[in-house]
Structure formats: C-alpha cells, structure tokens
Coordinates of C-alpha atoms and ligand atoms in Angstrom, one line a residue:
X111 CA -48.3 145.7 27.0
X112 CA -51.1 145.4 29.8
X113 CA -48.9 142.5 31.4
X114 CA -45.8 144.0 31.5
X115 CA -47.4 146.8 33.6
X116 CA -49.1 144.2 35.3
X117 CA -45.9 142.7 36.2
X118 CA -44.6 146.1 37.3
X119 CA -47.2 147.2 39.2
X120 CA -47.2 144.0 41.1
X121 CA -43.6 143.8 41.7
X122 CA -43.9 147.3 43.6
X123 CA -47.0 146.6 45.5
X124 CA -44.9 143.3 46.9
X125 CA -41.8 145.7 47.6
X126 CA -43.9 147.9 49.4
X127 CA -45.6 145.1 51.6
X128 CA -48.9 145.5 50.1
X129 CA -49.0 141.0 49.8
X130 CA -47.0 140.5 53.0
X131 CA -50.2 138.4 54.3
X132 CA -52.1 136.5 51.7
X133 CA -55.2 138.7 50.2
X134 CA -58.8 137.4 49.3
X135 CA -60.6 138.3 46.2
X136 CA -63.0 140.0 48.0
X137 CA -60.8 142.5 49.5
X138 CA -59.3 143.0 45.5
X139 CA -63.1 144.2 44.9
X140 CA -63.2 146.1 47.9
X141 CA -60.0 148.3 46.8
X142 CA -61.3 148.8 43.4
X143 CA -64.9 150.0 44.7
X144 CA -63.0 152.1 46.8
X145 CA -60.8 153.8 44.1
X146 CA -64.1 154.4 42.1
X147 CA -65.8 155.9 44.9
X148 CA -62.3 158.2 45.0
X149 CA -63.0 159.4 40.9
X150 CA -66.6 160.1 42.3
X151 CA -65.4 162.4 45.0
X152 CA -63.6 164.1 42.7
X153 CA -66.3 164.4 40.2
X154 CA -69.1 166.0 42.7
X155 CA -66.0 168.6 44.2
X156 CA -66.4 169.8 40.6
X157 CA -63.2 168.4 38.9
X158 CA -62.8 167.9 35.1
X159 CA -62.4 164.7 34.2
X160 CA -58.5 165.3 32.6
X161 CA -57.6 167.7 35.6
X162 CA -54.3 166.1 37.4
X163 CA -53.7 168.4 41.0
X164 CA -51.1 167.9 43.4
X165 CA -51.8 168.1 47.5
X166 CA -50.1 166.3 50.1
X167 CA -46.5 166.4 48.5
X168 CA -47.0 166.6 45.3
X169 CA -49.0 163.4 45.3
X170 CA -51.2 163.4 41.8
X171 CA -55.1 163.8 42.9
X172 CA -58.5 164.0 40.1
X173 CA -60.9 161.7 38.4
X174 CA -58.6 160.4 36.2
X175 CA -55.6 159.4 38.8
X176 CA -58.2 157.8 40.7
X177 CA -59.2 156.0 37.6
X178 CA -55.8 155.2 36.9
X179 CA -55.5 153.9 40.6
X180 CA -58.3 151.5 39.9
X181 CA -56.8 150.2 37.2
X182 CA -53.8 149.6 39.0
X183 CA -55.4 147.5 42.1
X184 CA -56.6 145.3 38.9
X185 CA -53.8 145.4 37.4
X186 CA -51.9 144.4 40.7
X187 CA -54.0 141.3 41.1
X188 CA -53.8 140.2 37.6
X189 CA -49.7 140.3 38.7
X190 CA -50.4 138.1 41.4
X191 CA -52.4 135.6 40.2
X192 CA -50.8 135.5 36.7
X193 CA -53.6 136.4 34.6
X194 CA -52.8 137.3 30.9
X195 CA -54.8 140.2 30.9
X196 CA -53.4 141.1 27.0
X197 CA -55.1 138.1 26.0
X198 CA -58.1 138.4 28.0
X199 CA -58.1 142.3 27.0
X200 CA -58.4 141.6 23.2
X201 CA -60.4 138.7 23.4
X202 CA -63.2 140.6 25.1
X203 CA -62.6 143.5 22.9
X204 CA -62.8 141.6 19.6
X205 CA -65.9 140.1 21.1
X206 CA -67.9 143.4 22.3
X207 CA -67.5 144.4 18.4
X208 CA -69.8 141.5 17.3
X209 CA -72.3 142.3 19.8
X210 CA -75.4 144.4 18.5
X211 CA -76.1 148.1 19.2
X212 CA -76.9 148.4 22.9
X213 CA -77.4 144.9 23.3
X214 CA -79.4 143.6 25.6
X215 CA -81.5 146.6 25.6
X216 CA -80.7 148.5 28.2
X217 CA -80.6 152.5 29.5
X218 CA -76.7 151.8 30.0
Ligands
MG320 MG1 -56.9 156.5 45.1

C-alpha cells in the first residue's frame, strides 16, 4: 500500500526534476520540517484541521494538505532509497502496542 505510493510519488518527483542532482539526507529533513512548519501556518491563520482551500489555481492549501505534503517528501525518499516502508510501518506499529501507557513518562 504505503510502497506503491511510495513508488508513485517518487516516480513523479524524478519526472519533475526534483532528483536531477543527487540529494543528502539532511536536505530530506529539511523539506519535511519545512512542510510541518506549512500545517503550522495554517493552524495559527485559524484553519480547521480537515479544511482543504484552493488559492493560486486551484492548488489545495490547509493543515491537512500540508500534512499530506510531509508525508509525501517521506514518502519520496523512501522511493529513492528503496525502503519498504509497509514493512517498517507495521513493524513499528505492532511494536508501539506493547509498549506501556505513556511510556517513558513523559508530558507528550
Ligand atoms: Mg507544502
């Protein structure tokens, strides 16, 4: 599921010259930050969180798109560097089940 999309996403991102040059990890982290800082915008100009608006040409805009954008820069990279992120995905999830409530103690 999650790497099909992966694949998808990634195919686009190299047809729209996204991986012409070769792109460090750092920069991957960078991108994502930035998308998160995007849904943050969006949250203090007093958005709801499910609110999808269209400026610019009809390009989608809100918390969520710019969540959704975050999720494809990672998704995008797991596409590149041929990461089975369905694998990974449910491995991690089966995992956090067995942890205890609020493990670790903290506020969040
Ligand atoms: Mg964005």
């Amino acid at each position: 599921m999650l790497n099909e999309l992966a694949k998808e996403i990634h195919v686009n991102a190299v047809e729209h010259g996204w991986w012409d040059e070769e792109r460090g990890f750092p920069e991957i982290i960078a991108l994502c930050h930035s998308e998160l800082s995007e849904a943050l915008e969006e949250y203090r100009n007093g958005r709801m969180p499910d609110e999808v608006y269209r400026e610019n040409g009809g390009k989608p805009e809100g918390i969520a798109v710019e969540m959704a954008d975050c999720m494809i820069r990672i998704l995008d990279w797991c596409g590149k560097a041929g990461i089975d992120i369905d694998a990974i995905m449910r491995e991690k999830c089966d995992y956090n089940r067995t942890r205890p409530y609020r493990h670790g103690g903290k506020k969040c």
